[in-house]
Structures are given as structure tokens and as C-alpha cells.
Amino acid sequence: MILHRPFKLRAALRCARNEPCYRKVAPCGGRQVSIPLCSSVSPWKGPLSGPTLIDAVAACCTQIETGPLGRHYTYALRGSLTGLWYIGSRTCPDVVSSPEADIHYMGSPRNMHFKQERKAKLILTRHKTRGDALAAECFLHDFYNVGKNPEFANRAKQTSVGFSTQGIKLRDSTKQKISEAKRGERNPMFGKHHSEVTRQKMSEAGRGKVLSEETKQKIREARRGKVLSEETNEETKQKIREARRGKVLSEETKQKLNQAMFGKHHSEKTRQKMSEARRGKVLSEETKQKIREAQRGKVLSEETRQKISEAMRGERNPMFGKHHSEETKQKISVGIRGKPRSEETKQKLSEATREDRHPVLGRHRVDNTMQKMSEARRGKVLSEETKQKLSETTREDLHPLLGRHRAIEESREVWRRSRS
């Protein structure tokens, strides 16, 4: 750019008093652009980093139609104290002859410090229609990303449908004011509900987006302590179930869910609900196998075993008052067959059924039971080691029938029938 002549003393004095002083130049293609000649720093370069304003205007003029005599224009403001820039567009009122004469309008910035200070005004481009001026403003806003650029007082970027605040971070105080202003009946959605079409669009728009850990934490904090009504809660849970049905979680997600509950305990109410939700469900063989693999090798502490024993005792046992079918018994028998028991397991079984803790203490086995036991043992050959152990466990002071009575005649009769 070439200025017509160097600054004069009068222009410098106007600069000191923050009075506007303009001179026309032709930066590209003969298009008229006015800049104040009374700036101590070249207004095209200013404090801006990166491309200068003249580069931006030149690029804008090559894409958007301009008119030397147009009454619609784009402008730039520069604060005398803060040094911030502001880019906007305007249409000259009828009482003003040209954009250069529209010196009393200083934009509509939201920055109060910038709004109150004296500013220098630069006319960037002139256009024949308001639409072209708006397009030029959008171009310049995108060129400098004014919404995020700290060198600009603009708080949002101009678009064809209004201002956009996308990507701009608000202060906590501003967020609180917005929250208060839209709370309760003042919320435009108060008493209304999104239609199914709108919900579907919102769901598709958010699908595939990965939230940051900071955002997840904020969502947790916002939802913490909120209790939905029973009706709403059940409806929400049903929707969540339907949305999750058929989805396969990755190993990473499973690990995160596992770690999220580490050290925590479900309440009795939650356990009851989980129990009722699972009741009647039949697990597939694949799921059962996965559970077996996951539990294999895990050793429960004595405290945990005691709790399980207490929880499954009496009427709380799922088999209380029930009996295994013949088919189930056969499966259990086949599953146990051939599995050797460790010495530790044998010792524990012996301790559990010793003396008064024996499950058939004071009872008599019926003929059917005796018959089954006889058939199960028939043909089995005891090893010398087993015979020795049986001899030691049934000697006088260790005999299981020591000090007890039984129906000898009845037992003998059963024995005769089983051997006949």
C-alpha cells in the first residue's frame, strides 16, 4: 500500500486527541478503502500476529463483490488503550452521505472496557448490497477466528444465520448467569417435550463423539444427588435397557466398569433389584463357560466363605424345600466323577460332617437310598490305602456309631434285600 503523503502535524495532534482522521487509498483493483492516517502504529499491521489486515481485505475483495459507491460496508475498530481490534459490518443511515462520514457509529462490542475507550475506525470494504457486506464480515471473522483470537474484542463470529459462539469458553460467572436466566418457567422448553424425530436427530448427532475426562467429570457432578420419580426412573431404565440391548462391550470398557466399583458395595435395595431382574433368566453355555473361566483359580477368604454360608443358610437357600431331579443328580454325578479331591478338601469335609454336624445324625436312610448306595458301590474295588484309612476311622473310639442306637433288625433286613 502507498500512502499519498506523510503524516502532518495536524494529523498527529488529532491522533493525540483520539479524533478520527481519514485518507482514501486504493489497496487492490481500484476499490476505495479508508484508513486513519493518525495512528502511531500502521493500522494495517497494528499489534496483529500473522497476516495483516491488508492481506485479509485483499483476499476478501477477490471473493466477494465490492462497489466503490456502496452504502454497505465493513469496518475495523482499534482501541486506544487496550489495543484490541473489532471487525463488523454496517449500512449507512440516510442522513450520512458515505461510510467515511459515518464516524459516530463505533460498533456494538460486548467488551465494556473496549466499548468505553476511544477508538479509531477503519473502513475496510464497501458493497452495493447488505448481503455482500455480511458475507465480507463472515469472511474476515473466519480469517482471524475473532471469537477465539485474544487480539479481538469480538465475542462471537458472524454467520449467515446469526452469531456463532462455537468453541468459545465462557467464564463460570457467565455460565451461572445463563443458568439462572433459563431456570424454571423461564426456560423455553419448560413444560414441553422433544418429539421422537428430534430425539432421534440429537442421538445421531452425538453418536461416535468421545467425551473428555473433564467433561465426564462435570456431567457426574451435575447429575449427582438427582433423584427421579419412580415412574420416570423405570421409564428411563427401560429406555437404557433397549438402547444397550445387543451391544457387546470391549475388554477395555469391561475393565473400566470393574475398576469403577472397586472397593464399593451395592446397597441391599440395589441387590434386591438386581436379583429380581435376573430371576428366571437362563444363561447360555457360552456365558456359563466364561463365568467358570473368570472364577477359576480365585481363592475366597474365610470371611467371604462365612458370609456366603450365612447368606445361603435356611430359607434363603435357593434349594430350600426343593429336591434335585434325577436328571440333575445324574449330571452332578457325572461332573464329579473322576475328579480327585485334595487332602485339604477331604479334611474339611471330614470336619464338616463330624459328630453332631453330620447331616444324617439321628436319621435313618430309607430303602431307596440304601439301594442306590449299594448299586453305586457295587463292583468297586477298594485299594489297600483306602482299606487302611477306613480301618483307622472306625476303630472303637472313632467309630461313627459309638454311643448311638439304631434299628439293627431293620438294617439287617435292608441289607438282606439289597444282597438278594
CSV table of C-alpha atoms in Angstrom, one decimal:
chain,number,residue,atom,x,y,z
A,1,MET,CA,0.0,0.0,0.0
A,2,ILE,CA,1.3,3.5,-0.8
A,3,LEU,CA,0.0,6.5,1.3
A,4,HIS,CA,-0.4,9.8,-0.6
A,5,ARG,CA,1.9,11.8,1.7
A,6,PRO,CA,3.5,11.6,5.1
A,7,PHE,CA,1.7,12.5,8.3
A,8,LYS,CA,1.3,16.2,9.1
A,9,LEU,CA,1.5,17.9,12.5
A,10,ARG,CA,-2.3,18.4,12.4
A,11,ALA,CA,-2.9,14.7,11.9
A,12,ALA,CA,-0.6,13.9,14.8
A,13,LEU,CA,-2.5,16.3,17.1
A,14,ARG,CA,-5.8,14.7,16.1
A,15,CYS,CA,-4.3,11.3,17.0
A,16,ALA,CA,-3.3,12.6,20.5
A,17,ARG,CA,-6.9,13.8,21.0
A,18,ASN,CA,-8.3,10.5,19.5
A,19,GLU,CA,-10.1,12.4,16.8
A,20,PRO,CA,-10.6,10.5,13.5
A,21,CYS,CA,-8.6,11.5,10.5
A,22,TYR,CA,-9.1,9.5,7.3
A,23,ARG,CA,-7.4,9.3,3.9
A,24,LYS,CA,-8.5,7.3,0.9
A,25,VAL,CA,-6.2,4.8,-0.7
A,26,ALA,CA,-6.6,2.1,-3.3
A,27,PRO,CA,-5.2,-1.3,-2.0
A,28,CYS,CA,-6.5,-3.5,-4.7
A,29,GLY,CA,-8.2,-3.2,-8.0
A,30,GLY,CA,-9.2,0.5,-7.6
A,31,ARG,CA,-11.6,-0.3,-4.7
A,32,GLN,CA,-11.8,2.6,-2.2
A,33,VAL,CA,-10.6,1.8,1.4
A,34,SER,CA,-10.2,4.4,4.0
A,35,ILE,CA,-7.7,4.2,6.9
A,36,PRO,CA,-6.9,6.8,9.6
A,37,LEU,CA,-3.5,8.4,8.9
A,38,CYS,CA,-3.1,9.4,12.6
A,39,SER,CA,-2.1,6.1,14.0
A,40,SER,CA,1.3,5.8,15.8
A,41,VAL,CA,1.4,2.2,14.5
A,42,SER,CA,0.4,1.3,11.0
A,43,PRO,CA,-3.3,0.4,11.3
A,44,TRP,CA,-2.9,-2.4,8.7
A,45,LYS,CA,-0.2,-4.1,10.7
A,46,GLY,CA,-1.0,-3.0,14.2
A,47,PRO,CA,-0.3,-5.5,17.0
A,48,LEU,CA,-1.8,-8.3,15.0
A,49,SER,CA,0.2,-11.5,14.7
A,50,GLY,CA,0.1,-13.4,11.4
A,51,PRO,CA,-1.5,-11.9,8.2
A,52,THR,CA,-2.1,-8.1,8.3
A,53,LEU,CA,-5.5,-6.5,7.6
A,54,ILE,CA,-4.5,-5.5,4.1
A,55,ASP,CA,-3.9,-9.2,3.3
A,56,ALA,CA,-7.3,-10.1,4.7
A,57,VAL,CA,-9.0,-7.3,2.8
A,58,ALA,CA,-7.3,-8.2,-0.4
A,59,ALA,CA,-8.3,-11.9,-0.1
A,60,CYS,CA,-11.9,-10.8,0.7
A,61,CYS,CA,-12.1,-8.5,-2.3
A,62,THR,CA,-11.1,-11.3,-4.7
A,63,GLN,CA,-14.1,-13.5,-3.4
A,64,ILE,CA,-16.9,-11.0,-2.7
A,65,GLU,CA,-18.2,-8.3,-5.0
A,66,THR,CA,-17.5,-4.8,-3.9
A,67,GLY,CA,-18.7,-1.4,-5.0
A,68,PRO,CA,-16.8,1.9,-4.7
A,69,LEU,CA,-20.1,3.9,-4.1
A,70,GLY,CA,-21.8,1.3,-2.0
A,71,ARG,CA,-23.5,2.3,1.3
A,72,HIS,CA,-23.0,-1.0,2.9
A,73,TYR,CA,-19.5,-1.5,4.4
A,74,THR,CA,-17.3,-3.5,6.7
A,75,TYR,CA,-15.1,-1.7,9.3
A,76,ALA,CA,-12.4,-2.3,11.9
A,77,LEU,CA,-12.1,-0.6,15.2
A,78,ARG,CA,-9.0,-0.3,17.3
A,79,GLY,CA,-9.0,0.7,21.0
A,80,SER,CA,-6.6,3.4,22.1
A,81,LEU,CA,-5.9,1.8,25.5
A,82,THR,CA,-6.4,-2.0,25.2
A,83,GLY,CA,-5.1,-2.1,21.6
A,84,LEU,CA,-7.9,-4.6,20.7
A,85,TRP,CA,-9.4,-4.8,17.3
A,86,TYR,CA,-13.1,-5.2,16.4
A,87,ILE,CA,-14.5,-6.1,12.9
A,88,GLY,CA,-18.1,-5.5,12.0
A,89,SER,CA,-20.4,-4.5,9.1
A,90,ARG,CA,-23.0,-1.7,8.8
A,91,THR,CA,-25.4,0.1,6.4
A,92,CYS,CA,-25.0,3.9,6.2
A,93,PRO,CA,-28.1,5.7,7.5
A,94,ASP,CA,-29.9,8.0,5.0
A,95,VAL,CA,-28.6,11.1,6.9
A,96,VAL,CA,-25.0,10.1,6.3
A,97,SER,CA,-23.5,10.7,2.8
A,98,SER,CA,-20.9,7.9,2.8
A,99,PRO,CA,-19.3,5.3,5.1
A,100,GLU,CA,-16.3,7.6,5.6
A,101,ALA,CA,-18.7,10.2,7.1
A,102,ASP,CA,-20.3,7.7,9.5
A,103,ILE,CA,-17.8,8.5,12.2
A,104,HIS,CA,-20.2,8.4,15.2
A,105,TYR,CA,-21.0,4.7,14.9
A,106,MET,CA,-18.4,2.7,16.8
A,107,GLY,CA,-19.9,-0.8,16.6
A,108,SER,CA,-21.7,-2.9,19.2
A,109,PRO,CA,-19.0,-4.7,21.2
A,110,ARG,CA,-19.9,-6.5,24.4
A,111,ASN,CA,-16.5,-5.9,26.0
A,112,MET,CA,-17.2,-3.0,28.4
A,113,HIS,CA,-13.6,-1.8,28.6
A,114,PHE,CA,-13.3,-1.7,24.8
A,115,LYS,CA,-16.8,-0.1,24.5
A,116,GLN,CA,-15.9,2.8,26.8
A,117,GLU,CA,-12.5,3.7,25.4
A,118,ARG,CA,-11.8,5.9,22.5
A,119,LYS,CA,-11.3,4.0,19.2
A,120,ALA,CA,-10.0,4.6,15.7
A,121,LYS,CA,-12.2,3.4,12.9
A,122,LEU,CA,-11.1,1.9,9.6
A,123,ILE,CA,-13.4,1.4,6.6
A,124,LEU,CA,-12.3,-1.9,5.0
A,125,THR,CA,-14.7,-2.7,2.1
A,126,ARG,CA,-17.8,-1.1,0.5
A,127,HIS,CA,-20.6,-3.1,-1.1
A,128,LYS,CA,-23.8,-2.5,-3.1
A,129,THR,CA,-26.0,-4.9,-1.0
A,130,ARG,CA,-26.3,-5.7,2.6
A,131,GLY,CA,-25.8,-9.4,1.8
A,132,ASP,CA,-22.4,-8.8,0.3
A,133,ALA,CA,-21.3,-6.7,3.4
A,134,LEU,CA,-22.5,-9.5,5.7
A,135,ALA,CA,-20.6,-12.1,3.6
A,136,ALA,CA,-17.4,-9.9,3.8
A,137,GLU,CA,-17.8,-9.7,7.6
A,138,CYS,CA,-18.2,-13.5,7.8
A,139,PHE,CA,-15.1,-13.9,5.7
A,140,LEU,CA,-13.0,-11.6,7.9
A,141,HIS,CA,-14.3,-13.2,11.1
A,142,ASP,CA,-13.3,-16.6,9.8
A,143,PHE,CA,-9.9,-15.3,8.5
A,144,TYR,CA,-8.9,-14.2,12.0
A,145,ASN,CA,-11.2,-16.5,14.0
A,146,VAL,CA,-12.2,-13.5,16.1
A,147,GLY,CA,-14.3,-15.5,18.6
A,148,LYS,CA,-11.1,-17.1,20.0
A,149,ASN,CA,-8.5,-14.6,19.0
A,150,PRO,CA,-7.3,-12.7,22.1
A,151,GLU,CA,-6.3,-9.7,19.9
A,152,PHE,CA,-10.0,-9.0,19.0
A,153,ALA,CA,-12.9,-7.7,21.2
A,154,ASN,CA,-15.4,-9.7,19.2
A,155,ARG,CA,-17.1,-12.4,21.4
A,156,ALA,CA,-18.6,-14.4,18.5
A,157,LYS,CA,-18.2,-15.0,14.8
A,158,GLN,CA,-20.8,-13.7,12.4
A,159,THR,CA,-22.5,-16.3,10.2
A,160,SER,CA,-25.2,-16.1,7.6
A,161,VAL,CA,-27.9,-17.0,10.2
A,162,GLY,CA,-26.5,-15.1,13.2
A,163,PHE,CA,-23.6,-15.1,15.6
A,164,SER,CA,-21.8,-18.3,16.5
A,165,THR,CA,-20.2,-18.9,19.9
A,166,GLN,CA,-18.9,-22.4,19.0
A,167,GLY,CA,-15.6,-23.2,20.7
A,168,ILE,CA,-15.7,-20.1,22.9
A,169,LYS,CA,-15.2,-20.8,26.6
A,170,LEU,CA,-17.4,-18.8,28.9
A,171,ARG,CA,-16.4,-17.7,32.4
A,172,ASP,CA,-18.0,-19.6,35.3
A,173,SER,CA,-19.8,-16.4,36.4
A,174,THR,CA,-21.3,-16.1,32.8
A,175,LYS,CA,-22.4,-19.7,32.9
A,176,GLN,CA,-24.1,-19.2,36.3
A,177,LYS,CA,-26.0,-16.2,34.9
A,178,ILE,CA,-27.2,-18.1,31.9
A,179,SER,CA,-28.2,-21.0,34.1
A,180,GLU,CA,-30.2,-18.6,36.4
A,181,ALA,CA,-31.8,-16.9,33.4
A,182,LYS,CA,-33.1,-20.1,31.9
A,183,ARG,CA,-34.2,-21.9,35.1
A,184,GLY,CA,-37.8,-23.0,35.7
A,185,GLU,CA,-40.6,-21.3,33.8
A,186,ARG,CA,-38.1,-19.0,32.0
A,187,ASN,CA,-36.7,-22.0,30.1
A,188,PRO,CA,-38.0,-22.1,26.6
A,189,MET,CA,-38.6,-25.9,26.9
A,190,PHE,CA,-40.4,-25.6,30.3
A,191,GLY,CA,-43.4,-27.9,30.2
A,192,LYS,CA,-42.5,-29.2,26.7
A,193,HIS,CA,-41.0,-32.4,25.4
A,194,HIS,CA,-38.9,-33.2,22.4
A,195,SER,CA,-40.6,-35.2,19.7
A,196,GLU,CA,-39.3,-38.6,18.8
A,197,VAL,CA,-37.9,-37.2,15.5
A,198,THR,CA,-36.0,-34.5,17.4
A,199,ARG,CA,-34.6,-37.1,19.9
A,200,GLN,CA,-33.5,-39.3,17.0
A,201,LYS,CA,-31.7,-36.4,15.4
A,202,MET,CA,-30.0,-35.5,18.7
A,203,SER,CA,-29.0,-39.1,19.2
A,204,GLU,CA,-27.4,-39.3,15.7
A,205,ALA,CA,-25.6,-36.0,16.1
A,206,GLY,CA,-24.0,-37.2,19.3
A,207,ARG,CA,-23.2,-40.7,18.2
A,208,GLY,CA,-19.5,-41.5,17.9
A,209,LYS,CA,-18.4,-38.4,19.9
A,210,VAL,CA,-15.8,-39.2,22.5
A,211,LEU,CA,-16.1,-37.0,25.7
A,212,SER,CA,-13.0,-35.9,27.5
A,213,GLU,CA,-12.4,-36.9,31.1
A,214,GLU,CA,-13.1,-33.3,32.2
A,215,THR,CA,-16.5,-33.3,30.5
A,216,LYS,CA,-17.4,-36.7,32.0
A,217,GLN,CA,-16.5,-35.4,35.5
A,218,LYS,CA,-18.6,-32.3,35.0
A,219,ILE,CA,-21.6,-34.5,33.9
A,220,ARG,CA,-21.2,-36.7,37.0
A,221,GLU,CA,-21.1,-33.6,39.3
A,222,ALA,CA,-24.2,-32.1,37.6
A,223,ARG,CA,-26.2,-35.4,38.0
A,224,ARG,CA,-25.0,-36.2,41.5
A,225,GLY,CA,-27.8,-36.2,44.1
A,226,LYS,CA,-30.6,-36.0,41.5
A,227,VAL,CA,-33.4,-38.5,42.2
A,228,LEU,CA,-36.1,-39.2,39.6
A,229,SER,CA,-39.6,-40.2,40.4
A,230,GLU,CA,-40.4,-44.0,40.4
A,231,GLU,CA,-42.4,-43.7,37.2
A,232,THR,CA,-39.7,-41.6,35.4
A,233,ASN,CA,-37.0,-43.8,36.8
A,234,GLU,CA,-38.5,-47.0,35.5
A,235,GLU,CA,-39.2,-45.5,32.1
A,236,THR,CA,-35.6,-44.2,31.8
A,237,LYS,CA,-34.2,-47.6,32.8
A,238,GLN,CA,-36.3,-49.3,30.2
A,239,LYS,CA,-35.1,-47.0,27.5
A,240,ILE,CA,-31.5,-47.5,28.6
A,241,ARG,CA,-32.0,-51.3,28.5
A,242,GLU,CA,-33.5,-51.1,25.0
A,243,ALA,CA,-30.6,-48.9,23.8
A,244,ARG,CA,-27.9,-51.3,25.3
A,245,ARG,CA,-29.5,-54.5,24.2
A,246,GLY,CA,-27.3,-56.5,21.8
A,247,LYS,CA,-24.3,-54.2,22.3
A,248,VAL,CA,-21.0,-56.0,23.0
A,249,LEU,CA,-18.7,-54.2,25.4
A,250,SER,CA,-15.0,-54.1,24.7
A,251,GLU,CA,-12.5,-55.5,27.1
A,252,GLU,CA,-11.3,-52.0,27.9
A,253,THR,CA,-14.9,-50.9,28.8
A,254,LYS,CA,-15.3,-54.0,31.0
A,255,GLN,CA,-12.1,-53.3,32.8
A,256,LYS,CA,-13.2,-49.7,33.4
A,257,LEU,CA,-16.6,-50.8,34.8
A,258,ASN,CA,-14.8,-53.3,37.1
A,259,GLN,CA,-12.4,-50.6,38.4
A,260,ALA,CA,-15.3,-48.1,38.9
A,261,MET,CA,-16.9,-50.5,41.5
A,262,PHE,CA,-13.6,-51.4,43.2
A,263,GLY,CA,-13.9,-51.0,47.0
A,264,LYS,CA,-17.6,-50.1,46.7
A,265,HIS,CA,-20.6,-52.2,47.8
A,266,HIS,CA,-24.2,-52.3,46.5
A,267,SER,CA,-26.9,-51.5,49.0
A,268,GLU,CA,-29.5,-54.1,50.0
A,269,LYS,CA,-32.1,-52.4,47.9
A,270,THR,CA,-29.9,-52.5,44.8
A,271,ARG,CA,-29.0,-56.1,45.4
A,272,GLN,CA,-32.7,-57.0,45.6
A,273,LYS,CA,-33.4,-55.2,42.4
A,274,MET,CA,-30.5,-57.0,40.6
A,275,SER,CA,-31.8,-60.3,42.0
A,276,GLU,CA,-35.3,-59.7,40.7
A,277,ALA,CA,-34.0,-58.6,37.3
A,278,ARG,CA,-32.0,-61.8,36.8
A,279,ARG,CA,-34.7,-64.1,38.1
A,280,GLY,CA,-35.9,-66.6,35.5
A,281,LYS,CA,-33.1,-65.8,33.0
A,282,VAL,CA,-31.3,-68.8,31.5
A,283,LEU,CA,-27.6,-68.3,30.8
A,284,SER,CA,-26.2,-69.7,27.6
A,285,GLU,CA,-23.5,-72.4,27.7
A,286,GLU,CA,-21.0,-69.8,26.4
A,287,THR,CA,-21.8,-67.4,29.2
A,288,LYS,CA,-21.5,-70.2,31.8
A,289,GLN,CA,-18.1,-71.1,30.4
A,290,LYS,CA,-17.0,-67.5,30.6
A,291,ILE,CA,-18.1,-67.3,34.2
A,292,ARG,CA,-16.2,-70.5,35.0
A,293,GLU,CA,-13.0,-69.2,33.4
A,294,ALA,CA,-13.3,-65.9,35.2
A,295,GLN,CA,-13.8,-67.6,38.6
A,296,ARG,CA,-11.1,-70.3,38.0
A,297,GLY,CA,-8.1,-70.0,40.3
A,298,LYS,CA,-9.7,-67.5,42.6
A,299,VAL,CA,-9.4,-68.3,46.3
A,300,LEU,CA,-12.1,-66.9,48.6
A,301,SER,CA,-11.1,-65.7,52.1
A,302,GLU,CA,-12.5,-67.4,55.1
A,303,GLU,CA,-14.5,-64.2,55.9
A,304,THR,CA,-16.1,-64.3,52.4
A,305,ARG,CA,-16.9,-68.0,52.7
A,306,GLN,CA,-18.5,-67.4,56.0
A,307,LYS,CA,-20.7,-64.7,54.6
A,308,ILE,CA,-21.7,-66.9,51.7
A,309,SER,CA,-22.6,-69.7,54.1
A,310,GLU,CA,-24.7,-67.4,56.2
A,311,ALA,CA,-26.4,-65.9,53.2
A,312,MET,CA,-27.4,-69.4,51.8
A,313,ARG,CA,-28.5,-70.9,55.1
A,314,GLY,CA,-32.1,-72.0,55.8
A,315,GLU,CA,-34.9,-70.4,53.9
A,316,ARG,CA,-32.5,-68.1,52.0
A,317,ASN,CA,-31.0,-71.1,50.2
A,318,PRO,CA,-32.5,-71.3,46.6
A,319,MET,CA,-32.9,-75.1,47.1
A,320,PHE,CA,-34.7,-74.8,50.4
A,321,GLY,CA,-37.7,-77.2,50.4
A,322,LYS,CA,-36.8,-78.4,46.9
A,323,HIS,CA,-35.1,-81.6,45.6
A,324,HIS,CA,-32.9,-82.2,42.6
A,325,SER,CA,-34.4,-84.1,39.8
A,326,GLU,CA,-33.0,-87.4,38.7
A,327,GLU,CA,-31.6,-85.8,35.6
A,328,THR,CA,-29.8,-83.1,37.7
A,329,LYS,CA,-28.4,-85.7,40.1
A,330,GLN,CA,-27.1,-87.7,37.2
A,331,LYS,CA,-25.4,-84.5,35.8
A,332,ILE,CA,-23.8,-83.8,39.2
A,333,SER,CA,-22.6,-87.3,39.5
A,334,VAL,CA,-21.0,-87.3,36.0
A,335,GLY,CA,-19.5,-83.9,36.7
A,336,ILE,CA,-17.8,-85.0,39.9
A,337,ARG,CA,-16.8,-88.5,38.7
A,338,GLY,CA,-13.1,-88.9,38.3
A,339,LYS,CA,-12.1,-85.7,40.0
A,340,PRO,CA,-9.6,-86.3,42.7
A,341,ARG,CA,-10.0,-84.4,46.0
A,342,SER,CA,-7.1,-82.8,47.7
A,343,GLU,CA,-6.1,-83.8,51.2
A,344,GLU,CA,-7.2,-80.4,52.4
A,345,THR,CA,-10.6,-80.8,50.9
A,346,LYS,CA,-11.1,-84.2,52.4
A,347,GLN,CA,-10.0,-82.9,55.8
A,348,LYS,CA,-12.6,-80.1,55.5
A,349,LEU,CA,-15.4,-82.5,54.6
A,350,SER,CA,-14.4,-84.7,57.5
A,351,GLU,CA,-14.5,-81.8,59.9
A,352,ALA,CA,-17.9,-80.5,58.5
A,353,THR,CA,-19.6,-83.9,59.0
A,354,ARG,CA,-18.0,-84.9,62.3
A,355,GLU,CA,-20.2,-85.8,65.3
A,356,ASP,CA,-23.2,-83.5,65.8
A,357,ARG,CA,-22.7,-81.7,62.4
A,358,HIS,CA,-23.3,-84.9,60.4
A,359,PRO,CA,-26.3,-84.3,58.1
A,360,VAL,CA,-27.9,-87.7,58.8
A,361,LEU,CA,-27.3,-87.6,62.6
A,362,GLY,CA,-30.3,-89.2,64.3
A,363,ARG,CA,-32.0,-90.1,61.0
A,364,HIS,CA,-32.4,-93.4,59.1
A,365,ARG,CA,-31.8,-93.8,55.4
A,366,VAL,CA,-34.8,-95.1,53.5
A,367,ASP,CA,-34.7,-98.3,51.5
A,368,ASN,CA,-34.4,-96.3,48.2
A,369,THR,CA,-31.3,-94.5,49.5
A,370,MET,CA,-29.7,-97.7,50.7
A,371,GLN,CA,-30.4,-99.4,47.4
A,372,LYS,CA,-28.8,-96.5,45.5
A,373,MET,CA,-25.7,-96.5,47.7
A,374,SER,CA,-25.3,-100.3,47.3
A,375,GLU,CA,-25.6,-100.1,43.5
A,376,ALA,CA,-23.1,-97.2,43.4
A,377,ARG,CA,-20.6,-99.2,45.3
A,378,ARG,CA,-21.1,-102.5,43.6
A,379,GLY,CA,-18.1,-103.7,41.6
A,380,LYS,CA,-15.8,-101.1,43.2
A,381,VAL,CA,-12.5,-102.5,44.5
A,382,LEU,CA,-11.0,-100.6,47.4
A,383,SER,CA,-7.3,-100.0,47.4
A,384,GLU,CA,-5.2,-101.1,50.4
A,385,GLU,CA,-4.6,-97.5,51.3
A,386,THR,CA,-8.4,-96.9,51.4
A,387,LYS,CA,-9.0,-100.0,53.5
A,388,GLN,CA,-6.4,-98.9,56.0
A,389,LYS,CA,-8.0,-95.4,56.3
A,390,LEU,CA,-11.4,-97.0,56.8
A,391,SER,CA,-10.0,-99.3,59.5
A,392,GLU,CA,-8.4,-96.4,61.3
A,393,THR,CA,-11.5,-94.2,61.3
A,394,THR,CA,-13.8,-97.0,62.5
A,395,ARG,CA,-11.7,-98.3,65.4
A,396,GLU,CA,-13.5,-98.2,68.8
A,397,ASP,CA,-13.2,-94.6,70.0
A,398,LEU,CA,-13.5,-93.1,66.4
A,399,HIS,CA,-16.4,-95.3,65.2
A,400,PRO,CA,-19.3,-93.1,63.9
A,401,LEU,CA,-21.9,-95.3,65.7
A,402,LEU,CA,-20.1,-95.1,69.1
A,403,GLY,CA,-22.7,-94.3,71.8
A,404,ARG,CA,-25.6,-94.3,69.4
A,405,HIS,CA,-28.5,-96.6,68.7
A,406,ARG,CA,-30.0,-97.8,65.6
A,407,ALA,CA,-32.6,-100.3,64.4
A,408,ILE,CA,-30.4,-103.3,64.0
A,409,GLU,CA,-33.1,-105.6,62.7
A,410,GLU,CA,-34.3,-103.1,60.2
A,411,SER,CA,-30.8,-102.5,58.9
A,412,ARG,CA,-30.2,-106.2,58.6
A,413,GLU,CA,-33.4,-106.7,56.7
A,414,VAL,CA,-32.5,-103.9,54.3
A,415,TRP,CA,-29.1,-105.5,53.8
A,416,ARG,CA,-30.6,-108.9,53.1
A,417,ARG,CA,-32.9,-107.4,50.4
A,418,SER,CA,-30.1,-105.5,48.8
A,419,ARG,CA,-27.9,-108.6,48.5
A,420,SER,CA,-30.6,-110.9,47.3
